[in-house]
Amino acid sequence: MKARGQNGLIGQTQLELDGIPDISLLQDTSQKFGDENPLLNARVGRSIFTMLPCWHENRGSKRVLNLNLWAEEGFIGESVPPKKIKTAHQLAETLLNTPLEDQSGVGNLRLDLLLLKDGGSILFFTWSHILFDGKGAELLVRKFLEAAEGKAISKARERPEKTLPLTHQLKKTRPATRRFFDLIEHEYVSLSGKASGKGRFRYKILKFDQETTKKIQERAVGLCGLFSISFYLACAVRAHRKAFLSRGMDPSHYVNSIPVQVRPKTENGDPFQNRVSVLFFLLKREQLDTLKHAVQSAQSQFEEMTRSELGPSFEMLLRLMRRLPGSLYMKFLGAQFSGTIASFFHSFTGAFPFDNASLCGVRVSDARHVPSVSAPPGSGLFFSESHGCLTAVFSWRDVAVTEVEADLILQQLKHDLMNG
């Protein structure tokens, strides 16, 4: 993404607060947190011995994790921050459209507190996806909340990977390789097409209350059981199809890679590194006429990939591919993924692990992830849950999707989630 002028892959976690926290304490916590976690200001390089990417601490850097203060227009207080912004949404998009290295703060994380005119506030964690996956970002935020309460910040520990003989590693990748060959037999497109462009990043959200969320969850369980991955994917595919149909297009296939967390459930302390495998789904046009049919198709693939242990197989393949230079990796993507990577991006990170938390004297009332996306594919639908409420975030690049198309996608998504 950096090579194509798209700012690198940046994510953002937004915490809504019931009031204004103790700003002095929050600033002290920010600086201490940055000091205690030097990886937040590290850079990626390659080992000359293994060719594996690795982190190098910027020991001579004087950059610190500062807290940037903003005020929404109309905010009235004893001391108004000098930085003003019209809305929280405008600030979020501004931060996500600015490369982290051009922002104040450490290299892989930026903190911004916006004081709202209604008396509340929002704390923005804007982070590099190279260092965190979605679950890792949640663990990072939880560590920060604990640090603000005066709890000791635990050091991240390097866990040595189990190294199998190369022949065993290659054997383990065979299911993933077979799946790749299955996928390349089918042509699919994304809303951005194969041509990449810089484009401005945009997003919109759908928020459901607790009662509606419970009904959606019950529908998901009724259609595909306890593992609802197939339900939300089917909704996301049908929503994107709505945008294609508005263009007079009806693609024959949709291909999506869904991240699957491989971090042990008992491992709650270390937020760093992307610890995911991927599962690749292929849905055909004729399977999308009804939501039930789409869910059944996705569910049968999920069950088959689970039986075939495709998750561990793709994880091993990703480990081996880390040695590839960037240019070769991009050629692989072009050859294996029709030059478009996926039809769109999608994930469901589940419930945030700090629903009952407070920060510097005020309660955390809501949380959500806003991931940026590359073009191609130019769009993504992401789900999370906070305080028993489901949030759907639609992210896009304006070279790929128009405002009207974004609204069409969210309208179809809302219909399918609630009564499709």
XYZ file of C-alpha atoms in Angstrom:
420
model
C 0.000 0.000 0.000
C 2.871 2.384 0.719
C 4.416 1.632 -2.668
C 1.111 2.526 -4.333
C 0.627 5.762 -2.399
C -2.095 4.407 -0.086
C -0.433 5.332 3.242
C 0.306 1.794 4.372
C -2.200 -0.356 6.219
C -3.544 1.635 9.172
C -6.266 0.621 11.604
C -8.102 2.599 14.218
C -9.832 1.684 17.474
C -12.281 4.247 18.805
C -13.319 4.404 22.470
C -16.365 6.480 23.357
C -16.231 7.863 26.908
C -19.135 9.015 29.089
C -17.295 12.169 30.111
C -13.938 13.903 29.887
C -11.127 11.933 31.539
C -8.404 13.354 33.752
C -6.316 14.746 30.895
C -3.142 15.199 32.935
C -3.264 11.556 34.071
C -4.043 10.442 30.523
C -1.030 12.341 29.154
C 1.271 10.818 31.785
C -0.083 7.349 31.011
C 0.525 7.851 27.287
C 4.175 8.795 27.728
C 4.831 6.005 30.226
C 3.104 3.491 27.977
C 5.313 4.496 25.052
C 8.450 4.195 27.192
C 7.454 0.728 28.412
C 6.669 -0.589 24.911
C 9.588 0.213 22.598
C 8.052 -1.878 19.787
C 5.602 0.980 19.321
C 8.479 2.955 17.825
C 10.253 0.106 16.038
C 10.788 -0.415 12.330
C 10.716 -3.533 10.172
C 13.841 -4.943 8.546
C 15.058 -8.297 7.280
C 17.513 -10.593 8.965
C 20.561 -11.055 6.726
C 20.798 -14.651 7.915
C 17.221 -15.902 7.552
C 15.659 -13.235 5.264
C 12.775 -13.129 7.735
C 11.260 -9.742 8.586
C 12.082 -8.646 12.112
C 11.639 -5.609 14.340
C 14.446 -3.159 15.119
C 14.026 -0.736 18.006
C 14.798 2.908 17.251
C 17.017 3.294 20.298
C 18.255 6.767 19.353
C 14.806 8.141 18.584
C 13.391 10.830 20.861
C 9.810 10.357 19.640
C 7.374 9.785 22.487
C 3.754 8.695 22.674
C 2.064 12.038 23.215
C -1.648 12.635 23.624
C -3.035 14.941 20.931
C -5.974 17.057 22.150
C -8.871 18.203 19.971
C -12.192 19.953 20.561
C -15.382 19.519 18.584
C -16.823 22.769 17.271
C -19.246 24.073 19.912
C -17.315 22.601 22.849
C -17.291 24.877 25.899
C -14.852 24.286 28.735
C -12.380 25.928 31.077
C -9.516 25.326 28.684
C -10.289 24.590 25.046
C -7.638 22.637 23.073
C -6.168 24.700 20.223
C -7.010 22.007 17.653
C -10.638 22.135 16.505
C -12.559 19.802 14.208
C -16.160 19.801 12.982
C -17.019 16.182 13.836
C -15.481 13.030 15.290
C -16.015 11.312 11.948
C -14.006 13.976 10.130
C -11.138 13.606 12.606
C -11.132 9.810 12.254
C -10.942 9.981 8.456
C -8.228 12.663 8.609
C -6.068 10.469 10.845
C -6.612 7.385 8.681
C -5.657 9.292 5.529
C -2.354 10.538 6.973
C 0.664 8.188 7.084
C 1.632 7.410 10.674
C 5.226 8.423 10.089
C 3.992 11.918 9.152
C 1.997 12.238 12.379
C 3.229 13.231 15.806
C 3.807 10.313 18.161
C 5.655 7.054 17.886
C 6.030 5.203 14.619
C 3.310 2.564 15.023
C 0.717 4.242 17.242
C -0.936 7.644 17.643
C -3.328 8.742 20.408
C -5.928 11.511 19.984
C -8.564 12.667 22.482
C -11.533 14.606 21.124
C -13.657 16.617 23.576
C -17.287 16.603 22.436
C -19.738 19.458 22.782
C -22.229 17.150 24.549
C -19.781 16.611 27.445
C -18.410 13.267 26.339
C -15.168 12.417 24.570
C -13.612 9.912 22.167
C -10.133 8.433 22.406
C -8.674 7.360 19.057
C -5.956 4.692 18.867
C -4.569 4.883 15.315
C -2.196 1.968 14.737
C -0.056 0.197 12.168
C -1.507 -3.102 10.970
C 2.041 -4.392 10.463
C 2.412 -4.567 14.233
C -1.137 -5.503 15.287
C -4.068 -7.567 14.126
C -7.587 -6.677 15.305
C -7.420 -8.820 18.427
C -3.936 -7.513 19.164
C -5.253 -3.943 18.983
C -7.893 -4.869 21.573
C -5.213 -6.291 23.851
C -3.167 -3.113 23.345
C -6.114 -0.946 24.411
C -6.773 -3.144 27.438
C -3.132 -2.867 28.493
C -3.420 0.902 28.139
C -6.570 1.002 30.283
C -4.820 -1.070 32.951
C -1.784 1.212 32.839
C -4.050 4.213 33.438
C -5.262 2.483 36.616
C -1.680 2.156 37.821
C -1.245 -1.529 37.060
C 2.216 -2.696 36.036
C 2.720 -2.951 32.287
C 3.836 -6.478 31.466
C 6.668 -6.827 28.992
C 5.937 -8.600 25.727
C 7.782 -11.903 25.511
C 9.138 -13.412 22.367
C 7.706 -16.896 21.937
C 9.984 -19.083 19.820
C 8.197 -20.727 16.936
C 8.329 -24.487 16.636
C 10.499 -25.190 13.635
C 9.634 -28.274 11.597
C 11.908 -29.730 8.905
C 11.353 -28.007 5.564
C 9.861 -31.150 4.035
C 7.254 -31.268 6.826
C 6.497 -27.566 6.379
C 5.960 -27.997 2.641
C 3.753 -31.032 3.224
C 1.594 -29.035 5.632
C 0.979 -26.363 2.962
C -0.532 -28.829 0.459
C -4.200 -28.264 1.428
C -3.702 -24.490 1.078
C -1.977 -24.915 -2.288
C -4.821 -27.076 -3.575
C -7.302 -24.450 -2.432
C -5.385 -21.757 -4.343
C -5.566 -23.795 -7.558
C -9.314 -24.205 -7.049
C -9.752 -20.449 -6.664
C -7.792 -19.361 -9.750
C -10.140 -21.365 -11.966
C -12.877 -18.821 -11.217
C -12.870 -15.224 -12.397
C -13.945 -12.605 -9.880
C -13.737 -8.826 -9.576
C -13.749 -6.119 -6.911
C -15.444 -2.732 -6.896
C -12.113 -1.021 -7.614
C -11.203 -3.351 -10.468
C -7.616 -4.428 -11.000
C -6.264 -0.903 -11.405
C -5.087 0.578 -8.129
C -5.388 4.214 -7.238
C -4.566 6.340 -4.238
C -8.066 7.457 -3.402
C -9.242 8.955 -0.127
C -10.249 6.536 2.606
C -13.877 6.762 3.793
C -16.118 4.859 6.193
C -19.665 4.629 7.535
C -21.104 2.623 10.406
C -24.298 0.783 11.312
C -24.952 0.486 15.043
C -27.553 -1.888 16.484
C -28.966 -1.699 19.997
C -28.871 -4.644 22.418
C -32.358 -5.907 21.587
C -31.757 -5.872 17.827
C -28.290 -7.378 18.261
C -29.760 -10.261 20.217
C -32.263 -10.944 17.436
C -29.499 -10.849 14.815
C -27.422 -13.290 16.852
C -30.386 -15.629 17.215
C -30.927 -15.567 13.430
C -27.250 -16.322 12.864
C -27.340 -19.320 15.222
C -30.520 -20.564 13.578
C -28.936 -20.469 10.127
C -25.424 -21.761 10.814
C -25.003 -22.752 14.473
C -22.659 -21.355 17.094
C -19.921 -20.381 14.607
C -21.587 -17.415 12.892
C -18.755 -16.686 10.454
C -20.866 -17.935 7.508
C -23.861 -15.738 8.357
C -21.950 -12.454 8.440
C -19.944 -13.353 5.323
C -23.134 -14.139 3.401
C -24.612 -10.787 4.453
C -21.432 -8.995 3.359
C -21.384 -10.708 -0.061
C -25.036 -9.928 -0.773
C -24.476 -6.315 0.285
C -21.608 -5.949 -2.187
C -23.656 -7.601 -4.912
C -26.169 -4.761 -4.499
C -23.479 -2.258 -5.514
C -22.447 -4.351 -8.524
C -26.068 -4.646 -9.663
C -26.399 -0.847 -9.479
C -23.543 -0.701 -12.017
C -25.316 -3.139 -14.331
C -22.881 -5.910 -13.324
C -23.531 -9.305 -11.742
C -20.206 -11.100 -11.101
C -20.275 -14.882 -11.382
C -18.092 -15.431 -8.299
C -17.015 -13.736 -5.056
C -13.773 -14.702 -3.315
C -13.010 -13.618 0.244
C -10.169 -14.297 2.656
C -11.301 -14.165 6.280
C -8.679 -13.822 9.037
C -8.795 -16.488 11.732
C -7.089 -15.795 15.056
C -4.335 -18.297 15.979
C -3.267 -16.545 19.190
C -3.878 -19.035 22.044
C -7.031 -18.152 23.974
C -5.045 -18.227 27.213
C -2.510 -15.716 25.848
C -3.938 -12.335 26.780
C -0.841 -10.301 27.507
C 1.068 -9.776 24.260
C -0.706 -7.594 21.685
C 2.084 -7.513 19.127
C 2.380 -9.202 15.735
C -0.354 -10.338 13.376
C -1.321 -13.784 14.640
C -3.830 -14.918 12.095
C -4.350 -17.540 9.468
C -6.868 -17.130 6.651
C -9.775 -19.092 5.234
C -10.742 -18.552 1.593
C -14.418 -18.674 0.630
C -15.872 -18.842 -2.889
C -19.545 -17.984 -3.396
C -21.272 -18.293 -6.767
C -23.840 -15.880 -8.184
C -26.612 -18.479 -8.158
C -26.041 -19.058 -4.427
C -26.840 -15.441 -3.534
C -30.517 -15.134 -4.480
C -31.556 -15.813 -0.881
C -29.645 -15.235 2.331
C -30.380 -18.782 3.494
C -28.815 -20.275 0.353
C -25.754 -18.011 0.678
C -25.269 -18.970 4.333
C -25.598 -22.693 3.529
C -22.936 -22.430 0.826
C -20.513 -20.560 3.090
C -21.199 -22.938 5.984
C -20.499 -26.059 3.941
C -17.164 -24.557 2.853
C -16.325 -23.601 6.437
C -17.009 -27.129 7.659
C -14.953 -28.656 4.845
C -12.021 -26.275 5.459
C -12.155 -27.148 9.168
C -12.032 -30.886 8.402
C -9.157 -30.350 5.953
C -7.245 -28.231 8.512
C -6.922 -25.410 6.004
C -6.408 -22.872 8.783
C -3.106 -24.406 9.985
C -2.126 -25.042 6.364
C -2.519 -21.393 5.368
C -0.728 -20.343 8.542
C 2.288 -22.423 7.530
C 2.150 -21.058 3.987
C 2.147 -17.498 5.327
C 5.188 -18.292 7.469
C 7.112 -19.564 4.444
C 6.078 -16.611 2.297
C 7.505 -14.101 4.785
C 10.903 -14.721 3.208
C 9.722 -13.464 -0.182
C 10.882 -9.996 -1.250
C 7.994 -7.572 -1.655
C 8.195 -7.584 -5.464
C 7.841 -11.378 -5.654
C 5.033 -11.335 -3.115
C 3.088 -8.855 -5.263
C 3.608 -11.067 -8.328
C 2.226 -13.996 -6.374
C -0.859 -11.972 -5.442
C -1.345 -10.948 -9.063
C -1.088 -14.520 -10.326
C -3.154 -16.221 -7.628
C -5.821 -13.606 -6.947
C -6.779 -12.278 -10.385
C -4.803 -9.113 -9.655
C -7.495 -7.917 -7.262
C -6.574 -9.717 -3.968
C -10.225 -10.414 -3.025
C -13.745 -9.348 -3.940
C -13.689 -7.261 -0.740
C -12.244 -7.450 2.786
C -14.240 -8.836 5.689
C -13.789 -9.848 9.331
C -15.665 -10.192 12.615
C -13.478 -9.568 15.675
C -16.201 -10.432 18.182
C -16.792 -8.735 21.531
C -14.306 -6.251 22.945
C -12.618 -7.588 26.113
C -13.103 -4.447 28.225
C -16.851 -3.732 28.349
C -16.766 -2.837 32.061
C -13.667 -0.640 31.858
C -13.125 2.972 32.808
C -10.378 5.382 31.811
C -9.007 8.099 34.074
C -12.271 8.565 35.935
C -14.850 8.063 33.142
C -16.630 4.978 31.826
C -15.880 3.442 28.408
C -19.370 3.372 26.861
C -18.612 2.012 23.371
C -15.793 0.728 21.171
C -15.282 -0.146 17.515
C -12.572 -0.897 14.962
C -12.269 1.106 11.732
C -9.797 -0.655 9.411
C -8.527 1.088 6.290
C -8.515 -0.825 3.001
C -6.365 -0.936 -0.096
C -7.545 -0.518 -3.689
C -7.860 -3.170 -5.026
C -10.255 -4.420 -3.772
C -11.218 -0.962 -2.497
C -13.866 -1.901 0.078
C -14.479 -3.943 3.207
C -17.213 -4.804 5.717
C -16.118 -5.341 9.319
C -18.087 -6.351 12.402
C -17.446 -6.049 16.126
C -19.471 -6.021 19.336
C -19.340 -3.765 22.390
C -21.622 -3.707 25.437
C -23.881 -6.249 23.759
C -24.346 -4.056 20.661
C -23.275 -5.049 17.143
C -21.449 -2.522 14.944
C -20.871 -2.896 11.212
C -18.233 -0.665 9.593
C -18.105 -0.216 5.829
C -14.690 1.066 4.689
C -13.821 2.111 1.149
C -11.555 4.157 -1.106
C -13.349 6.830 -3.084
C -11.686 5.652 -6.316
C -13.562 2.360 -5.877
C -16.956 3.196 -4.353
C -19.282 6.180 -4.536
C -21.284 7.574 -1.626
C -24.491 6.294 -3.248
C -23.042 2.790 -3.571
C -21.901 2.851 0.053
C -25.460 3.644 1.128
C -26.837 0.831 -1.062
C -24.426 -1.639 0.529
C -25.409 -0.623 4.050
C -29.135 -0.719 3.208
C -28.867 -4.276 1.919
C -26.688 -5.279 4.856
C -29.196 -3.919 7.372
C -32.039 -5.762 5.642
C -30.225 -9.102 5.629
C -28.976 -8.817 9.197
C -32.410 -8.074 10.566
C -34.891 -9.891 8.335
C -33.297 -11.084 5.103
